[in-house]
Amino acid sequence: AQKITQTQPGMFVQEKEAVTLDCTYDTSDPSYGLFWYKQPSSGEMIFLIYQGSYDQQNATEGRYSLNFQKARKSANLVISASQLGDSAMYFCAMREGIGTDKLIFGTGTRLQVFP
Amino acid sequence: DAGVIQSPRHEVTEMGQEVTLRCKPISGHDYLFWYRQTMMRGLELLIYFNNNVPIDDSGMPEDRFSAKMPNASFSTLKIQPSEPRDSAVYFCASSGDRGLNYGYTFGSGTRLTVV
């Protein structure tokens, strides 16, 4: 079964607008961590933001915020004021539970920002 | 900090040949991960080490793949013999302090093509 699901293969957004990239996850462990990574066309994997399962507040990092809805098991990434340089693949990932350090990735969403 | 360093960046080899991918993690990081990225299967964790000891190799596809970490600053992933279906981008990542609420740092990847 898929642990991390990203249902949007591709998204388009106009420059300066906000965009939400969806991510749902599946775990029965009460302790877990959720991550978002950006992969531009150059291929490197860039860490964006982290949310712990016990964190009370949604994580924010500059223009990135994570809309964490625990009951729905969703961890959507919100990018505000999109820039052309935000065009890339975006991956949601989960580290599940205590005692493991595996990071399991979703299939990704390709975001294209147009002028 | 030079980040996670992988070599080579690109490798083209003939089917049946041995291939060795190399990784130098960030100094002080005690976890090292090898991932493989393909269009069909996305990002897959192959194996990871903690303090140079392999912890989980359940993602290693078959006996043709082997990984070593002889010291804290160097790891190799070897494929012998290589096959066309091994063509992929191979990423090495490292993390410290049980990782990782701050993300795993990825190398630039090695693009392997087996012809």
CSV table of C-alpha atoms in Angstrom, one decimal:
chain,number,residue,atom,x,y,z
A,1,ALA,CA,0.0,0.0,0.0
A,2,GLN,CA,1.2,3.5,-0.8
A,3,LYS,CA,2.4,5.2,2.3
A,4,ILE,CA,2.7,8.6,0.7
A,5,THR,CA,0.2,9.7,-2.0
A,6,GLN,CA,0.6,12.7,-4.3
A,7,THR,CA,-2.4,12.8,-6.6
A,8,GLN,CA,-1.4,15.8,-8.7
A,9,PRO,CA,1.1,14.8,-11.4
A,10,GLY,CA,1.3,18.4,-12.6
A,11,MET,CA,0.2,21.8,-11.5
A,12,PHE,CA,0.3,25.2,-13.1
A,13,VAL,CA,0.4,28.5,-11.3
A,14,GLN,CA,0.9,32.1,-12.4
A,15,GLU,CA,3.8,34.0,-11.0
A,16,LYS,CA,3.0,35.8,-7.7
A,17,GLU,CA,0.0,33.6,-7.0
A,18,ALA,CA,-0.1,30.9,-4.2
A,19,VAL,CA,-0.3,27.2,-5.0
A,20,THR,CA,-1.1,24.2,-2.9
A,21,LEU,CA,0.5,20.8,-3.6
A,22,ASP,CA,-1.4,17.9,-2.0
A,23,CYS,CA,0.1,15.1,0.0
A,24,THR,CA,-1.7,12.4,2.0
A,25,TYR,CA,0.0,9.7,4.1
A,26,ASP,CA,-0.8,6.4,5.7
A,27,THR,CA,0.6,5.3,9.0
A,28,SER,CA,-0.7,3.8,12.3
A,29,ASP,CA,2.4,5.0,14.2
A,30,PRO,CA,1.7,8.0,16.4
A,31,SER,CA,5.2,9.4,15.9
A,32,TYR,CA,6.3,10.3,12.4
A,33,GLY,CA,7.8,13.2,10.4
A,34,LEU,CA,6.7,14.7,7.2
A,35,PHE,CA,9.1,16.4,4.7
A,36,TRP,CA,8.9,18.2,1.4
A,37,TYR,CA,11.7,18.3,-1.1
A,38,LYS,CA,12.2,20.3,-4.3
A,39,GLN,CA,13.9,18.8,-7.3
A,40,PRO,CA,14.7,21.3,-10.1
A,41,SER,CA,15.6,20.3,-13.6
A,42,SER,CA,19.2,20.2,-12.6
A,43,GLY,CA,18.4,17.1,-10.5
A,44,GLU,CA,19.4,17.9,-7.0
A,45,MET,CA,17.1,17.2,-4.0
A,46,ILE,CA,16.6,20.3,-1.9
A,47,PHE,CA,15.0,20.1,1.6
A,48,LEU,CA,12.2,22.6,2.1
A,49,ILE,CA,10.2,22.0,5.2
A,50,TYR,CA,9.5,19.5,8.0
A,51,GLN,CA,6.5,18.8,10.2
A,52,GLY,CA,6.5,16.5,13.2
A,53,SER,CA,3.4,14.5,14.1
A,54,TYR,CA,3.4,16.1,17.6
A,55,ASP,CA,4.0,19.6,16.4
A,56,GLN,CA,1.1,21.8,17.5
A,57,GLN,CA,1.6,24.5,14.8
A,58,ASN,CA,2.0,24.2,11.1
A,59,ALA,CA,5.5,24.5,9.9
A,60,THR,CA,6.6,27.6,7.9
A,61,GLU,CA,9.9,28.4,6.1
A,62,GLY,CA,9.8,31.6,4.3
A,63,ARG,CA,7.4,31.3,1.4
A,64,TYR,CA,6.7,27.7,2.2
A,65,SER,CA,4.2,26.5,4.7
A,66,LEU,CA,2.8,23.1,5.5
A,67,ASN,CA,-0.9,22.7,6.0
A,68,PHE,CA,-0.9,19.8,8.4
A,69,GLN,CA,-4.3,18.2,9.0
A,70,LYS,CA,-3.6,15.2,11.2
A,71,ALA,CA,-7.1,13.7,11.3
A,72,ARG,CA,-7.2,13.7,7.5
A,73,LYS,CA,-3.6,12.5,7.3
A,74,SER,CA,-2.7,15.3,4.9
A,75,ALA,CA,0.4,17.5,4.7
A,76,ASN,CA,-0.1,19.9,1.9
A,77,LEU,CA,2.6,22.3,0.8
A,78,VAL,CA,1.6,25.9,0.3
A,79,ILE,CA,3.9,28.1,-1.8
A,80,SER,CA,3.0,31.7,-1.5
A,81,ALA,CA,4.0,34.4,-4.1
A,82,SER,CA,5.2,31.9,-6.7
A,83,GLN,CA,8.3,32.7,-8.6
A,84,LEU,CA,9.6,31.3,-11.9
A,85,GLY,CA,12.4,29.6,-10.1
A,86,ASP,CA,9.8,27.5,-8.2
A,87,SER,CA,9.2,25.4,-11.3
A,88,ALA,CA,10.4,22.0,-10.3
A,89,MET,CA,9.3,18.6,-9.1
A,90,TYR,CA,8.1,18.5,-5.5
A,91,PHE,CA,8.2,15.4,-3.4
A,92,CYS,CA,6.4,14.7,-0.1
A,93,ALA,CA,8.1,12.2,2.2
A,94,MET,CA,7.6,10.5,5.5
A,95,ARG,CA,9.8,9.1,8.2
A,96,GLU,CA,7.7,6.7,10.1
A,97,GLY,CA,7.9,6.0,13.8
A,98,ILE,CA,10.6,5.7,16.3
A,99,GLY,CA,13.3,3.2,15.6
A,100,THR,CA,13.5,3.8,11.9
A,101,ASP,CA,15.3,6.4,9.8
A,102,LYS,CA,13.8,5.5,6.5
A,103,LEU,CA,12.5,8.4,4.4
A,104,ILE,CA,9.7,7.1,2.1
A,105,PHE,CA,8.8,9.4,-0.9
A,106,GLY,CA,5.7,10.0,-2.9
A,107,THR,CA,5.7,10.1,-6.6
A,108,GLY,CA,6.0,13.8,-6.9
A,109,THR,CA,4.1,16.8,-8.4
A,110,ARG,CA,5.6,18.8,-11.3
A,111,LEU,CA,4.9,22.5,-10.7
A,112,GLN,CA,5.2,25.0,-13.6
A,113,VAL,CA,5.1,28.7,-12.8
A,114,PHE,CA,4.2,30.9,-15.8
A,115,PRO,CA,4.6,34.7,-16.1
B,1,ASP,CA,30.6,22.8,4.2
B,2,ALA,CA,30.9,21.0,0.8
B,3,GLY,CA,27.7,19.0,1.2
B,4,VAL,CA,27.4,15.4,0.2
B,5,ILE,CA,29.7,14.6,-2.6
B,6,GLN,CA,29.0,11.9,-5.2
B,7,SER,CA,31.2,10.7,-8.0
B,8,PRO,CA,31.0,10.2,-10.8
B,9,ARG,CA,28.2,12.6,-11.9
B,10,HIS,CA,27.6,10.5,-15.0
B,11,GLU,CA,28.5,6.9,-15.8
B,12,VAL,CA,27.9,5.0,-19.0
B,13,THR,CA,28.8,1.4,-19.0
B,14,GLU,CA,28.2,-1.8,-21.0
B,15,MET,CA,26.0,-4.5,-19.7
B,16,GLY,CA,27.9,-7.0,-17.7
B,17,GLN,CA,30.5,-4.5,-16.4
B,18,GLU,CA,31.1,-3.7,-12.8
B,19,VAL,CA,30.0,-0.2,-11.7
B,20,THR,CA,31.1,1.6,-8.5
B,21,LEU,CA,29.4,4.7,-7.2
B,22,ARG,CA,31.0,6.8,-4.5
B,23,CYS,CA,29.8,9.0,-1.8
B,24,LYS,CA,31.4,11.3,0.8
B,25,PRO,CA,28.8,12.3,3.5
B,26,ILE,CA,28.8,15.6,5.4
B,27,SER,CA,31.4,15.5,8.1
B,28,GLY,CA,29.8,14.6,11.4
B,29,HIS,CA,26.7,13.0,10.0
B,30,ASP,CA,26.3,9.5,11.3
B,31,TYR,CA,23.6,8.3,8.9
B,32,LEU,CA,24.2,7.6,5.2
B,33,PHE,CA,21.5,6.6,2.7
B,34,TRP,CA,21.5,5.3,-0.9
B,35,TYR,CA,18.5,6.0,-3.0
B,36,ARG,CA,17.7,5.1,-6.6
B,37,GLN,CA,15.4,7.3,-8.8
B,38,THR,CA,13.6,6.0,-11.9
B,39,MET,CA,10.6,7.2,-13.8
B,40,MET,CA,8.8,3.9,-13.2
B,41,ARG,CA,9.6,3.4,-9.5
B,42,GLY,CA,10.3,7.0,-8.3
B,43,LEU,CA,12.7,7.4,-5.3
B,44,GLU,CA,13.5,4.1,-3.6
B,45,LEU,CA,15.6,3.6,-0.5
B,46,LEU,CA,18.2,0.9,-1.2
B,47,ILE,CA,20.2,0.8,2.0
B,48,TYR,CA,21.2,2.9,4.9
B,49,PHE,CA,24.1,3.0,7.4
B,50,ASN,CA,24.4,4.3,10.9
B,51,ASN,CA,27.9,4.8,12.2
B,52,ASN,CA,29.2,2.9,9.2
B,53,VAL,CA,27.1,-0.2,10.0
B,54,PRO,CA,24.4,-1.3,7.5
B,55,ILE,CA,21.0,-1.0,9.3
B,56,ASP,CA,18.5,-1.9,6.6
B,57,ASP,CA,19.3,-3.3,3.2
B,58,SER,CA,15.8,-4.5,2.4
B,59,GLY,CA,15.6,-2.2,-0.6
B,60,MET,CA,18.7,-3.6,-2.4
B,61,PRO,CA,17.2,-5.1,-5.5
B,62,GLU,CA,19.3,-8.3,-5.7
B,63,ASP,CA,22.7,-9.8,-5.0
B,64,ARG,CA,24.2,-7.9,-7.9
B,65,PHE,CA,24.1,-4.8,-5.6
B,66,SER,CA,26.3,-4.3,-2.7
B,67,ALA,CA,27.2,-1.3,-0.5
B,68,LYS,CA,30.0,-0.6,1.9
B,69,MET,CA,31.0,2.1,4.3
B,70,PRO,CA,34.5,1.4,5.4
B,71,ASN,CA,34.7,4.7,7.4
B,72,ALA,CA,32.7,7.7,8.4
B,73,SER,CA,33.7,9.7,5.3
B,74,PHE,CA,33.2,7.2,2.5
B,75,SER,CA,30.7,4.8,1.0
B,76,THR,CA,30.4,2.8,-2.2
B,77,LEU,CA,27.5,1.2,-4.0
B,78,LYS,CA,28.6,-1.5,-6.4
B,79,ILE,CA,26.7,-3.2,-9.2
B,80,GLN,CA,28.2,-6.4,-10.6
B,81,PRO,CA,27.3,-7.3,-13.2
B,82,SER,CA,25.3,-4.3,-14.4
B,83,GLU,CA,22.2,-4.6,-16.5
B,84,PRO,CA,20.3,-2.1,-18.6
B,85,ARG,CA,17.4,-2.0,-16.0
B,86,ASP,CA,19.9,-0.6,-13.5
B,87,SER,CA,19.9,2.6,-15.5
B,88,ALA,CA,18.8,5.3,-13.0
B,89,VAL,CA,19.9,8.2,-11.0
B,90,TYR,CA,21.5,7.1,-7.7
B,91,PHE,CA,21.5,9.5,-4.8
B,92,CYS,CA,23.5,9.4,-1.6
B,93,ALA,CA,22.2,11.3,1.4
B,94,SER,CA,23.4,11.9,4.9
B,95,SER,CA,22.0,13.1,8.2
B,96,GLY,CA,22.9,13.6,11.8
B,97,ASP,CA,21.4,13.3,15.1
B,98,ARG,CA,18.8,10.7,14.2
B,99,GLY,CA,17.9,12.9,11.5
B,100,LEU,CA,16.4,14.7,11.1
B,101,ASN,CA,13.9,16.9,11.8
B,102,TYR,CA,16.0,19.1,9.6
B,103,GLY,CA,16.0,17.0,6.5
B,104,TYR,CA,18.4,14.6,4.9
B,105,THR,CA,21.0,16.3,2.7
B,106,PHE,CA,21.3,14.8,-0.7
B,107,GLY,CA,24.2,14.7,-3.1
B,108,SER,CA,23.9,15.7,-6.7
B,109,GLY,CA,23.4,12.1,-7.8
B,110,THR,CA,25.1,9.8,-10.3
B,111,ARG,CA,23.3,9.2,-13.5
B,112,LEU,CA,24.0,5.7,-14.5
B,113,THR,CA,23.3,4.4,-18.0
B,114,VAL,CA,23.9,0.8,-18.8
B,115,VAL,CA,23.9,0.0,-22.5
